[in-house]
Coordinates of C-alpha atoms in Angstrom, one line a residue:
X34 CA 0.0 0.0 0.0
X35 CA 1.6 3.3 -0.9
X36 CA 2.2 6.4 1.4
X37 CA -0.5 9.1 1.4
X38 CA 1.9 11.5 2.0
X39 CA -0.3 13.0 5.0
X40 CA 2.4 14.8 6.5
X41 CA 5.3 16.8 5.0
X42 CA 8.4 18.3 6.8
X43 CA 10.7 20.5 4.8
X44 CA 9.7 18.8 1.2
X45 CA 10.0 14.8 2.9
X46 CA 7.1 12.6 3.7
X47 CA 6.7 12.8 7.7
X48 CA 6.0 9.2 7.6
X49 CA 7.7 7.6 4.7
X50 CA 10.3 9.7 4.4
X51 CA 10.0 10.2 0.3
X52 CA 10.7 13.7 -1.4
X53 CA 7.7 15.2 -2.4
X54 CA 6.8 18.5 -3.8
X55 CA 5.9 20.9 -1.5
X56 CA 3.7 22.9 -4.0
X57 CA 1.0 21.1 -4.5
X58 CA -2.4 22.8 -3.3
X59 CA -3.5 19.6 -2.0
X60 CA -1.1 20.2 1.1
X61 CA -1.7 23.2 3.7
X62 CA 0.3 24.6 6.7
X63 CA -2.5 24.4 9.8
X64 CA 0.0 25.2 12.2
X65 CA 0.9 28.2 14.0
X66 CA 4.6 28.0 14.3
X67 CA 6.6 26.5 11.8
X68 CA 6.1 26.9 8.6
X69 CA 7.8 23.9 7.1
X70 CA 5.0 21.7 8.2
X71 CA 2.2 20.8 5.6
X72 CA -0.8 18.6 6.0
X73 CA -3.0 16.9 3.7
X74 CA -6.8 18.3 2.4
X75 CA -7.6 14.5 4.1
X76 CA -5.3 15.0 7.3
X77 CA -7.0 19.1 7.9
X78 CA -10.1 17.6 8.0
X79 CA -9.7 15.1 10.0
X80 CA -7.5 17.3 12.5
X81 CA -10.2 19.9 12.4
X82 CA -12.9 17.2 13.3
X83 CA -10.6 16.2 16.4
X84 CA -10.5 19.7 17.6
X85 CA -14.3 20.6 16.9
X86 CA -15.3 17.2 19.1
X87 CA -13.3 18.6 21.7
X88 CA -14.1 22.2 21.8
X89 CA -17.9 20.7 22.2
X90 CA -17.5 18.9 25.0
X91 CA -15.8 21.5 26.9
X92 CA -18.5 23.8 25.3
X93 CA -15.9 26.2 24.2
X94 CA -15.4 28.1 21.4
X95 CA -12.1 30.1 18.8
X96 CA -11.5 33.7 19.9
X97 CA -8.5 35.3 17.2
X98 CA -7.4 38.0 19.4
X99 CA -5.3 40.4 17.2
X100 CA -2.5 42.3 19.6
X101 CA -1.3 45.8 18.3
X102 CA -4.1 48.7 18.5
X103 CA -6.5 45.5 19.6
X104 CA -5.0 44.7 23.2
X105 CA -2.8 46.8 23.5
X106 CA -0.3 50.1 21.9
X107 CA 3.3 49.4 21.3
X108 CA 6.1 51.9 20.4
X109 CA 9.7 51.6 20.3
X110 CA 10.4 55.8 20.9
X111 CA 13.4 55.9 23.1
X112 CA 11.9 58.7 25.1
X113 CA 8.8 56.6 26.2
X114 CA 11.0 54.1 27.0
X115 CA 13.5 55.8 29.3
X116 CA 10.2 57.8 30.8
X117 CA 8.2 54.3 31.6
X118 CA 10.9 53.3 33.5
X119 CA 11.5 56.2 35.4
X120 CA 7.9 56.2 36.5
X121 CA 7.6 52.6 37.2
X122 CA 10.4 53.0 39.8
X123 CA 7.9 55.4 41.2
X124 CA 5.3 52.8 41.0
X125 CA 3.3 55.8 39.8
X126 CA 2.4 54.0 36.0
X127 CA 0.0 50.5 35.7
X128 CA -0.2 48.5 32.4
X129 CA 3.2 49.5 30.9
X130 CA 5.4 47.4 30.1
X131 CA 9.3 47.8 28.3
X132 CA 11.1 45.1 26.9
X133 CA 13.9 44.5 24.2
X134 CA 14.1 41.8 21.1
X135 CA 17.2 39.7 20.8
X136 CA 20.0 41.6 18.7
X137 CA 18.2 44.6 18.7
X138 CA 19.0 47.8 20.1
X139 CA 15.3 48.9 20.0
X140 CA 13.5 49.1 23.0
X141 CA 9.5 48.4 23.1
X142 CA 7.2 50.2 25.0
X143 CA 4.2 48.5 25.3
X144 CA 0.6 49.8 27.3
X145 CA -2.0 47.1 28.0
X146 CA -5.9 47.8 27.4
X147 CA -7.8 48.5 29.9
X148 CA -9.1 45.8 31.8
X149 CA -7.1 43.1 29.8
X150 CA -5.7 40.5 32.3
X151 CA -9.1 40.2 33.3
X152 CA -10.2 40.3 30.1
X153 CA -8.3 37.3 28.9
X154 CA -8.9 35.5 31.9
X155 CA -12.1 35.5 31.6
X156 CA -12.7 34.8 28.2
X157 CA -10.4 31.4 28.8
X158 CA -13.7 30.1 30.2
X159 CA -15.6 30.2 27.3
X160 CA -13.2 30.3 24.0
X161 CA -9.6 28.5 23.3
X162 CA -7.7 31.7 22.4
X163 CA -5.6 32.5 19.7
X164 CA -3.1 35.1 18.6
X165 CA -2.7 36.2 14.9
X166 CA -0.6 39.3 14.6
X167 CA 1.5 41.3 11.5
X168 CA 4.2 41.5 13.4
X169 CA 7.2 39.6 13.6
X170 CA 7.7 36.1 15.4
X171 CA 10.2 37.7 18.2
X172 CA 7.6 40.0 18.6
X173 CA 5.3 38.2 19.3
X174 CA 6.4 36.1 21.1
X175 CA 7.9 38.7 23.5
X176 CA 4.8 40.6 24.2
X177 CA 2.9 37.2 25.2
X178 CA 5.3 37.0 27.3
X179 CA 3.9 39.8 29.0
X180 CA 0.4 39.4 28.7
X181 CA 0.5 35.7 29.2
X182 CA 3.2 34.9 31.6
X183 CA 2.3 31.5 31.9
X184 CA 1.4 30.2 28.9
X185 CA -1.5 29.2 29.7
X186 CA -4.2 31.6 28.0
X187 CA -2.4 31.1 24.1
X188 CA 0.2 28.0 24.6
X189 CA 1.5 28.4 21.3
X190 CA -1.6 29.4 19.4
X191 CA 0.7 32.5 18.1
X192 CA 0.7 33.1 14.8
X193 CA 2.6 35.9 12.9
X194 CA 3.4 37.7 9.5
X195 CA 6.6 35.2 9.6
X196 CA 3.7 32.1 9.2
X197 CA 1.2 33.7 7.5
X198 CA -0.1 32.7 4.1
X199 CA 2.4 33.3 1.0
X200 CA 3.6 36.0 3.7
X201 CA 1.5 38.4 3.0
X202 CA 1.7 41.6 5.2
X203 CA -1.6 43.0 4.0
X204 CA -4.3 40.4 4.2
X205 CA -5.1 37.2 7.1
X206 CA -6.3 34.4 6.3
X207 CA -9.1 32.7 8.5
X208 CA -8.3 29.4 6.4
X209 CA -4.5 29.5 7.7
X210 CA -6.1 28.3 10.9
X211 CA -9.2 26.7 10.1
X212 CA -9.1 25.2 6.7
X213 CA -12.9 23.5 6.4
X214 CA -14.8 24.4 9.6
X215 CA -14.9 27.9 10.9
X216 CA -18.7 27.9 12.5
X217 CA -17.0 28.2 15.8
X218 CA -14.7 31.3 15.3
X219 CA -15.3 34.9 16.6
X220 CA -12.2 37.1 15.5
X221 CA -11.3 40.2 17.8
X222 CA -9.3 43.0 15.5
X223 CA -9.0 46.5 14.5
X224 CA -9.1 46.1 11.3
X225 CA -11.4 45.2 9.4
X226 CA -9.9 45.1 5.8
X227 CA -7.1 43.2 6.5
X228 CA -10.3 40.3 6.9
X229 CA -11.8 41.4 4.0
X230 CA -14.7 42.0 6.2
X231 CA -15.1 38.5 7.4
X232 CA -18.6 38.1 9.3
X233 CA -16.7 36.5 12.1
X234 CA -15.2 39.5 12.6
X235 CA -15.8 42.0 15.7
X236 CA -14.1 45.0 14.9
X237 CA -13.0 47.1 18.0
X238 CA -12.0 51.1 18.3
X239 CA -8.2 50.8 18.4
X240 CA -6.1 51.6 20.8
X241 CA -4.4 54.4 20.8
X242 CA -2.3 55.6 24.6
X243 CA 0.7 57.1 22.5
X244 CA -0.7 60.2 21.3
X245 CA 0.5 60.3 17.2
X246 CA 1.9 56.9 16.9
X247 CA -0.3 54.2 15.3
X248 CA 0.1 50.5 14.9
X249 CA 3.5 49.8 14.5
X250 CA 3.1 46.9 12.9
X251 CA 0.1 48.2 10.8
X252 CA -0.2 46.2 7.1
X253 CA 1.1 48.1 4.6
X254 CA -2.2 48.9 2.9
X255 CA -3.6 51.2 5.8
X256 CA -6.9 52.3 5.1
X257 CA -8.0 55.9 5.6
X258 CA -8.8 56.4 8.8
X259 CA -11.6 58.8 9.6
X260 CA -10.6 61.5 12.7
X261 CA -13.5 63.5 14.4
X262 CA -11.5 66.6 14.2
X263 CA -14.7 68.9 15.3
X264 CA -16.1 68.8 18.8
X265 CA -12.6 67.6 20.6
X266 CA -11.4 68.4 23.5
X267 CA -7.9 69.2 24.4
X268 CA -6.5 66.3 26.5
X269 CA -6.1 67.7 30.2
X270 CA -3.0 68.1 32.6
X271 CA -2.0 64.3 33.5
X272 CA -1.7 64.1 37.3
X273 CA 1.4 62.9 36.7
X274 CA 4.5 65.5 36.5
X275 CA 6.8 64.4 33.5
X276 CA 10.2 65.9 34.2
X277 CA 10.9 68.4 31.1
X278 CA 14.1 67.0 30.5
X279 CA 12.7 63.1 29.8
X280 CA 9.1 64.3 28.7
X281 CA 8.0 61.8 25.8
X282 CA 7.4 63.2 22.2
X283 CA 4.3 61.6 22.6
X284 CA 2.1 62.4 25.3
X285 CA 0.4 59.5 26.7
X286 CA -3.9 59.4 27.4
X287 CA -3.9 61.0 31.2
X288 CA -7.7 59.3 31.7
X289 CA -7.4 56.4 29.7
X290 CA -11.1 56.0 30.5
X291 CA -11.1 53.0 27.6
X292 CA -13.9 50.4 28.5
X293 CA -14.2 48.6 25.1
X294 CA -13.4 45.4 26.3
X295 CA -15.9 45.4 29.1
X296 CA -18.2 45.5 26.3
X297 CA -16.6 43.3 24.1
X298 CA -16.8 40.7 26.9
X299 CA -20.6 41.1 27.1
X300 CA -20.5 40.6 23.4
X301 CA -18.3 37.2 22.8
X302 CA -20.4 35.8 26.2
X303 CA -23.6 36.9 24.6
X304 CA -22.1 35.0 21.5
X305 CA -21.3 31.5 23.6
X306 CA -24.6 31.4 25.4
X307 CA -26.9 31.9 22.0
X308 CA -24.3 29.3 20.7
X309 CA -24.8 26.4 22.6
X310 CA -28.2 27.7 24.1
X311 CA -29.5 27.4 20.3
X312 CA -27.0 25.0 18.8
X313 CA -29.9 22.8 16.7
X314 CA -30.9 26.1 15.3
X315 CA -27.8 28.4 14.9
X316 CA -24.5 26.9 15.2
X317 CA -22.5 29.4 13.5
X318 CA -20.9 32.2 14.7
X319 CA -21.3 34.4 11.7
X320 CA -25.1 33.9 11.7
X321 CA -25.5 35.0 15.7
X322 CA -23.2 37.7 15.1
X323 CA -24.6 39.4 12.3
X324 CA -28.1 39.0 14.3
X325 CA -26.6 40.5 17.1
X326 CA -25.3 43.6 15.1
X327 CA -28.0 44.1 12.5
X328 CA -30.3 45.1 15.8
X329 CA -28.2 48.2 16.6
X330 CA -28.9 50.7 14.0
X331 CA -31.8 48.3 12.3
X332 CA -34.2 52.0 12.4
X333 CA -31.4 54.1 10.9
X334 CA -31.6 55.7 7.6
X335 CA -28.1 57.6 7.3
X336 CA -26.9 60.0 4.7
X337 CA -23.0 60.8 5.0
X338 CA -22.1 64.6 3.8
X339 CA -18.0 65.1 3.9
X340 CA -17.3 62.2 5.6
X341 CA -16.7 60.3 2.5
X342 CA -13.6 61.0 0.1
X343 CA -14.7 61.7 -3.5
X344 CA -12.4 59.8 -5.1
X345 CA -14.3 56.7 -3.0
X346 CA -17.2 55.2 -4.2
X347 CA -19.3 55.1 -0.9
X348 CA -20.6 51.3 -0.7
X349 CA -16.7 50.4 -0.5
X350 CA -16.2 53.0 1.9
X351 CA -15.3 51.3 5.7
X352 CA -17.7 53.7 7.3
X353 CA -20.3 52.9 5.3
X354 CA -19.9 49.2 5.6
X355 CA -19.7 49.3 9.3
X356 CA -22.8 51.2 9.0
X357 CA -24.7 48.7 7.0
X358 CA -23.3 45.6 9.2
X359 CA -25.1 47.1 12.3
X360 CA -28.0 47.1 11.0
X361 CA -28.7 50.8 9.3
X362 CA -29.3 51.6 5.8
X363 CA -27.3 54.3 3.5
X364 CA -28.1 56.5 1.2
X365 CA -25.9 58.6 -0.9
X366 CA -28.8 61.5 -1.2
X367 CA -31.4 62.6 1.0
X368 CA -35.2 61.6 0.9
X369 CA -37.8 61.5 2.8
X370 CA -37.0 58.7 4.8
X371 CA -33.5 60.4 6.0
X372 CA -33.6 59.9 9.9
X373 CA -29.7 60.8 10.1
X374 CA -27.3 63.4 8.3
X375 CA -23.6 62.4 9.4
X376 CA -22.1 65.9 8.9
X377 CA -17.9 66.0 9.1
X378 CA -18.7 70.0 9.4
X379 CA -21.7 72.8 8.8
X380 CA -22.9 74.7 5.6
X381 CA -22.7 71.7 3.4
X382 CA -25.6 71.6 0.6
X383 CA -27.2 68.5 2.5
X384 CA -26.5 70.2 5.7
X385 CA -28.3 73.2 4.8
X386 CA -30.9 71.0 3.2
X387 CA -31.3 68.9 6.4
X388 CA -31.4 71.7 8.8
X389 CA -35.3 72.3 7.2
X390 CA -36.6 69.1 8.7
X391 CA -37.0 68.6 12.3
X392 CA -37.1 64.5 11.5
X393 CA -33.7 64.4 10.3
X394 CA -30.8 64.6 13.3
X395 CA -27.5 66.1 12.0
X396 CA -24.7 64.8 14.3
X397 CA -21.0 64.2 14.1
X398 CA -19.3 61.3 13.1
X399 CA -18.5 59.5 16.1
X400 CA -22.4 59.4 17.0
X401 CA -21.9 56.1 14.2
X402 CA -18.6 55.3 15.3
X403 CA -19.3 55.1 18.7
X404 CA -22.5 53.5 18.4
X405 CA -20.9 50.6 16.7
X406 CA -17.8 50.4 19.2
X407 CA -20.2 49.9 22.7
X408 CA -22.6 48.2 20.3
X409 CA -25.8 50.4 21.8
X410 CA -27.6 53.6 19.5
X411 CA -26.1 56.5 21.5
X412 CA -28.0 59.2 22.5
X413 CA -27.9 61.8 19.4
X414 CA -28.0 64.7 21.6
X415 CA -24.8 64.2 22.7
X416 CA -23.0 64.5 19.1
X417 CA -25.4 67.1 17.4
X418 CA -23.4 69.7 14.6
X419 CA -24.6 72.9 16.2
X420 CA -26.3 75.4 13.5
X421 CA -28.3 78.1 13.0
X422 CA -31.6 77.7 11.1
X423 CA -30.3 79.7 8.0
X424 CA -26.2 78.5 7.1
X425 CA -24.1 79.9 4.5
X426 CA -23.9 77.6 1.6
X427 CA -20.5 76.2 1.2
X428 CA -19.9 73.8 -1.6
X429 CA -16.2 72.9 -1.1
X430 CA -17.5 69.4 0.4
X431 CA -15.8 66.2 0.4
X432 CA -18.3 65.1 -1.6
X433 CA -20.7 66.6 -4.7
X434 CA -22.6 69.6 -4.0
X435 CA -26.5 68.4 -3.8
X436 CA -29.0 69.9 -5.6
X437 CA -32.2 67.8 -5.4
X438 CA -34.9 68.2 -3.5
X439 CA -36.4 65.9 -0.8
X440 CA -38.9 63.5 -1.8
X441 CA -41.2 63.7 0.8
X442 CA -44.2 61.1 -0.2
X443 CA -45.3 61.0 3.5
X444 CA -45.3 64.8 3.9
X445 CA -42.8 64.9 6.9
X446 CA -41.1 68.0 7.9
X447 CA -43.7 70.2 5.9
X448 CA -43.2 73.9 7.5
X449 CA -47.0 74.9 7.4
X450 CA -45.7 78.9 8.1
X451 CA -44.4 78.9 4.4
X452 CA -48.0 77.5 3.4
X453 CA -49.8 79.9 5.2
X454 CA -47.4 82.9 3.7
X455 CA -48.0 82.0 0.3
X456 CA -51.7 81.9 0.8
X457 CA -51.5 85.6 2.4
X458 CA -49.2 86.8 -0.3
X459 CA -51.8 85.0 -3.2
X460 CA -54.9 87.1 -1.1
X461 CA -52.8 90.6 -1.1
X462 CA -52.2 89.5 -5.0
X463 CA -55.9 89.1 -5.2
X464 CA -56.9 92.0 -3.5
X465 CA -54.4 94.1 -5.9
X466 CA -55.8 93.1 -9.2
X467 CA -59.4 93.6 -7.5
X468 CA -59.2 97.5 -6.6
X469 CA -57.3 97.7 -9.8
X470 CA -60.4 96.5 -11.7
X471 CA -62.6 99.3 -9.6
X472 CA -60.2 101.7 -10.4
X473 CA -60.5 101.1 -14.0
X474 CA -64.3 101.0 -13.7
X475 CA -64.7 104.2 -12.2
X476 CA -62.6 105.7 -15.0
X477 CA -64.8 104.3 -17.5
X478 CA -67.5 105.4 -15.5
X479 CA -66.1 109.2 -15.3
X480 CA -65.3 109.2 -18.9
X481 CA -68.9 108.0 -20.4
X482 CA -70.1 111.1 -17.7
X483 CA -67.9 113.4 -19.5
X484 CA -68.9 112.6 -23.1
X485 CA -72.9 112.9 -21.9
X486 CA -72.2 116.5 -20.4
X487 CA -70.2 117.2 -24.0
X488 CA -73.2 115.5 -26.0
X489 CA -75.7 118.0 -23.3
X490 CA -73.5 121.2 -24.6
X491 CA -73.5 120.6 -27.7
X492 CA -77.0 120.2 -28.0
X493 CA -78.0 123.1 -26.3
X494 CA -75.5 125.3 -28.6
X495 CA -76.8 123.8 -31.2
X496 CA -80.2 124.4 -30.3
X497 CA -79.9 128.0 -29.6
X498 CA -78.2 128.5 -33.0
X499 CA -80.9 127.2 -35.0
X500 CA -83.0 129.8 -34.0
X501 CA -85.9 127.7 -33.1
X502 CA -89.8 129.7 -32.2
X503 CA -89.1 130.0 -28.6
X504 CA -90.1 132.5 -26.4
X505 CA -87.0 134.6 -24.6
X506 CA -88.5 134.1 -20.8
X507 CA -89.6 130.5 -21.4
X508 CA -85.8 129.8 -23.0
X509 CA -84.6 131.1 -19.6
X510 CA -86.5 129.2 -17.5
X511 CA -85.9 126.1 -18.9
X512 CA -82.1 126.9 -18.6
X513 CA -82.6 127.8 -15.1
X514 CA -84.7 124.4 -14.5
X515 CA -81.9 122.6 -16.7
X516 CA -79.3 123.6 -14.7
X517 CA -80.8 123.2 -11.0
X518 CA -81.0 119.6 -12.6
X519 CA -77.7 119.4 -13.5
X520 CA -76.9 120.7 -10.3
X521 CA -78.8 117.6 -8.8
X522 CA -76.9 115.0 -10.7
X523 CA -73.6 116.5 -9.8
X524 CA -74.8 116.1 -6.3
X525 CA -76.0 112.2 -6.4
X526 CA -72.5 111.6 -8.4
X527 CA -70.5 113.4 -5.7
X528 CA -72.3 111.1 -3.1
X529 CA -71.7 107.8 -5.1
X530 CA -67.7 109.0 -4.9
X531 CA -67.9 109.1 -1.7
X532 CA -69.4 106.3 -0.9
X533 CA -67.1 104.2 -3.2
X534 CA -64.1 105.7 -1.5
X535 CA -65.4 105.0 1.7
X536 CA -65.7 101.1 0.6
X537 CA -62.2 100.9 -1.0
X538 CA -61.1 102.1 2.7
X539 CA -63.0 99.8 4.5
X540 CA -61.1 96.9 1.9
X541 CA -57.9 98.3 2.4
X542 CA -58.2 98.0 6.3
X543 CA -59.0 94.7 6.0
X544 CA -56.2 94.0 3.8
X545 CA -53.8 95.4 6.5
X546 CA -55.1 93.1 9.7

């Protein structure tokens, strides 16, 4: 019977001890440490099956715990370094530790999370815990050293950027560890690309103690990261002095007030008991997860204005896909059903747009960013853009400039005042264009009296010219008798002015009240 080949060491058979080529893709490396070790497609299965039958009965589950800007924030400025130490002689500094790699002159300065030794301790009851970190093996391997003094929390469940798949240093590979099964594995990281957005993944804030100095052994694809850089506060005096003379570049977080990983605790626990509470039903961490998450923000309709880069199409954007995850919906305009304007700064088209409608709240970026990191809908109030109700356009946005209107379909945030004005303005129109019609009336009216009194004349000087066979008193008294008439209609007409005047008066008051 010939040799399966299960195992391979360094190009021989583990078992036979037969060359055999170490490029085949039916042979994986499963293990954390070496990377000269391959396994059969057979032999991973088989492994994985061992390991999943044993994680059941000791109803456990995989936590990936990622370590820089996850755990904890490294540095290797000599300042910090020579400062940590001064102040841990004064036992005046918790959670920092300093340490050096083999053959390097560098020295690391490293600050624990908040909370993490009881963190990890805690989370040993419930998940067999790994560590899968871009940075180096030494590394590694130095700062578990720290964290897990013992050994007994990670073993040597490490794995690095030395072991990782075709050593990569931008991507990590859930397969590397779990090749066919992954239903029981929560991953705990940062970042989220380097995943590819896995739905195992729980991404927390990062870390950051050292003001200025990121992950030092960040993937060399870093994303954009979004800052809040409106609405921060200056960091206050640290009750600690720093002597001038050994004060760090860098100054360090005086409150560090960080509670993620009290919350992620409640999180992976929540994760365990709906698990193995519901394990007929839901036995895959991806599935409870995204449940969990999708409940957040699952009310949410969000519009981002200058939060976005242009150059980004927005569905690809990491906001907007932590957005979605939680549970909200995006839209790249606003409409109607807009319940949330995430404003980077005032006078934006959509700002100025949104500020009309009482529905729509217009708050700050980290009213989203910090609703995802303590997994709760924080209380808007607390992150609104202040404004006043009429803002200066400005259209030098990240983004376009907007110029649609809302769609309104169920008529919310209709202002009623700009309804009633129109309908006053349309009267006083109305009103205008009736007194002009009077106006114009009465001139006709004056006119046709003006061509009878002309017709009149002209008759009576016509009359008397013809000479007609009228006696000279009886002429005069019908002139005298013509003109007391004449008199008498001047009279009614003068009263029917009045009276008309007296009624566009009466209109015009009304008009003004």
């Amino acid at each position: 019977m010939s040799c399966l080949h299960e195992m391979i060491f360094e190009g021989l058979c583990a078992i036979c001890g037969q060359t055999v080529d170490t490029g085949s893709k039916d042979h994986i490396n499963m293990t954390h440490n070496t990377t000269g070790i391959t396994v059969s497609l057979v032999e991973a299965e088989r492994l994985e099956k061992q390991d999943r039958e044993r994680l059941l009965k000791e109803k456990k589950l995989s936590l990936i715990v990622d370590l820089d800007q996850t755990v904890l924030h490294a540095t290797w400025e000599p300042n910090i370094a020579n400062w940590v130490d001064e102040q841990k002689a004064k036992n005046s500094v918790k959670d920092l530790r300093t340490f050096s790699l083999d053959g390097s002159m560098n020295k690391y300065t490293i600050k624990l999370r908040p909370g993490l030794d009881a963190f990890l301790k805690e989370m040993s009851k419930y998940y067999e815990m790994h560590v899968y970190t871009m940075g180096t093996r030494s590394y590694a391997n130095a700062v578990a050293k720290e964290i897990d003094p013992d050994g007994s929390l990670f073993q040597d469940r490490i794995l690095t950027r030395d072991e990782n798949k075709d050593k990569s240093t931008t991507k990590k590979y859930l397969e590397r560890l779990f090749p066919s099964d992954q239903s029981k594995v929560v991953i705990l990281d940062d970042r989220a690309d380097v995943w590819d957005y896995s739905p195992h993944l729980i991404q927390v804030k990062p870390y950051e103690f050292f003001y200025g100095i990121g992950d030092i052994n960040a993937p060399t694809n870093s994303p954009v990261i979004i800052e809040d850089t409106v609405n921060k506060s200056p960091p206050k005096q640290d009750s600690i002095q720093l002597e001038q003379d050994h004060r760090p570049n860098y100054i360090p977080d005086p409150n560090d007030a960080d509670d993620i990983l009290t919350v992620i605790q409640k999180i992976l626990i929540n994760i365990h008991t709906q698990y193995y509470q519901h394990y007929e039903q839901t036995n895959n961490t991806a599935t409870i997860l995204s449940q969990l998450k999708s409940d957040i923000l699952k009310d949410c309709h969000i519009v981002f204005s200058g939060v976005i880069p242009l150059q980004t199409k927005p569905q690809d954007s990491s906001i907007w896909r932590m957005a979605t995850s939680f549970g909200a919906r995006c839209f790249e305009d606003l409409t109607g059903k807009a319940t949330h304007l995430i404003a980077a700064s005032p006078g934006t088209n959509k700002f100025n747009t949104a500020i009309r409608y009482q529905h729509i709240k217009i708050v700050y970026p980290t009213w989203l960013t910090n609703s995802i990191w303590h997994w709760k809908k924080e209380d808007e109030t607390k992150y609104l853009v202040p404004h006043n109700k009429r803002e200066g356009s400005n259209t030098s946005e990240v983004e376009n400039p907007e110029e649609a209107q809302l769609d309104f379909d169920d008529g919310l945030g209709f202002e009623w005042e700009d309804d009633e004005v129109d309908a006053i303005l349309m009267e006083s129109e109305d009103d205008k264009s009736s007194l002009k019609q009077e106006q114009t009336e009465e001139e006709e009216d004056e006119d046709e009296e003006d061509e009878d009194i002309e017709d009149w004349l002209g008759a009576e000087l016509s009359g008397s010219e013809e000479g007609d066979d009228v006696a000279y008193g009886e002429e005069h008294e019908d002139e005298d008798q013509d003109k007391e008439e004449e008199e008498d209609e001047d009279d009614d007409k003068e009263e029917e002015k009045e009276d008309d005047e007296d009624l566009r008066s009466q209109k015009r008051i009304k008009r003004v009240y």
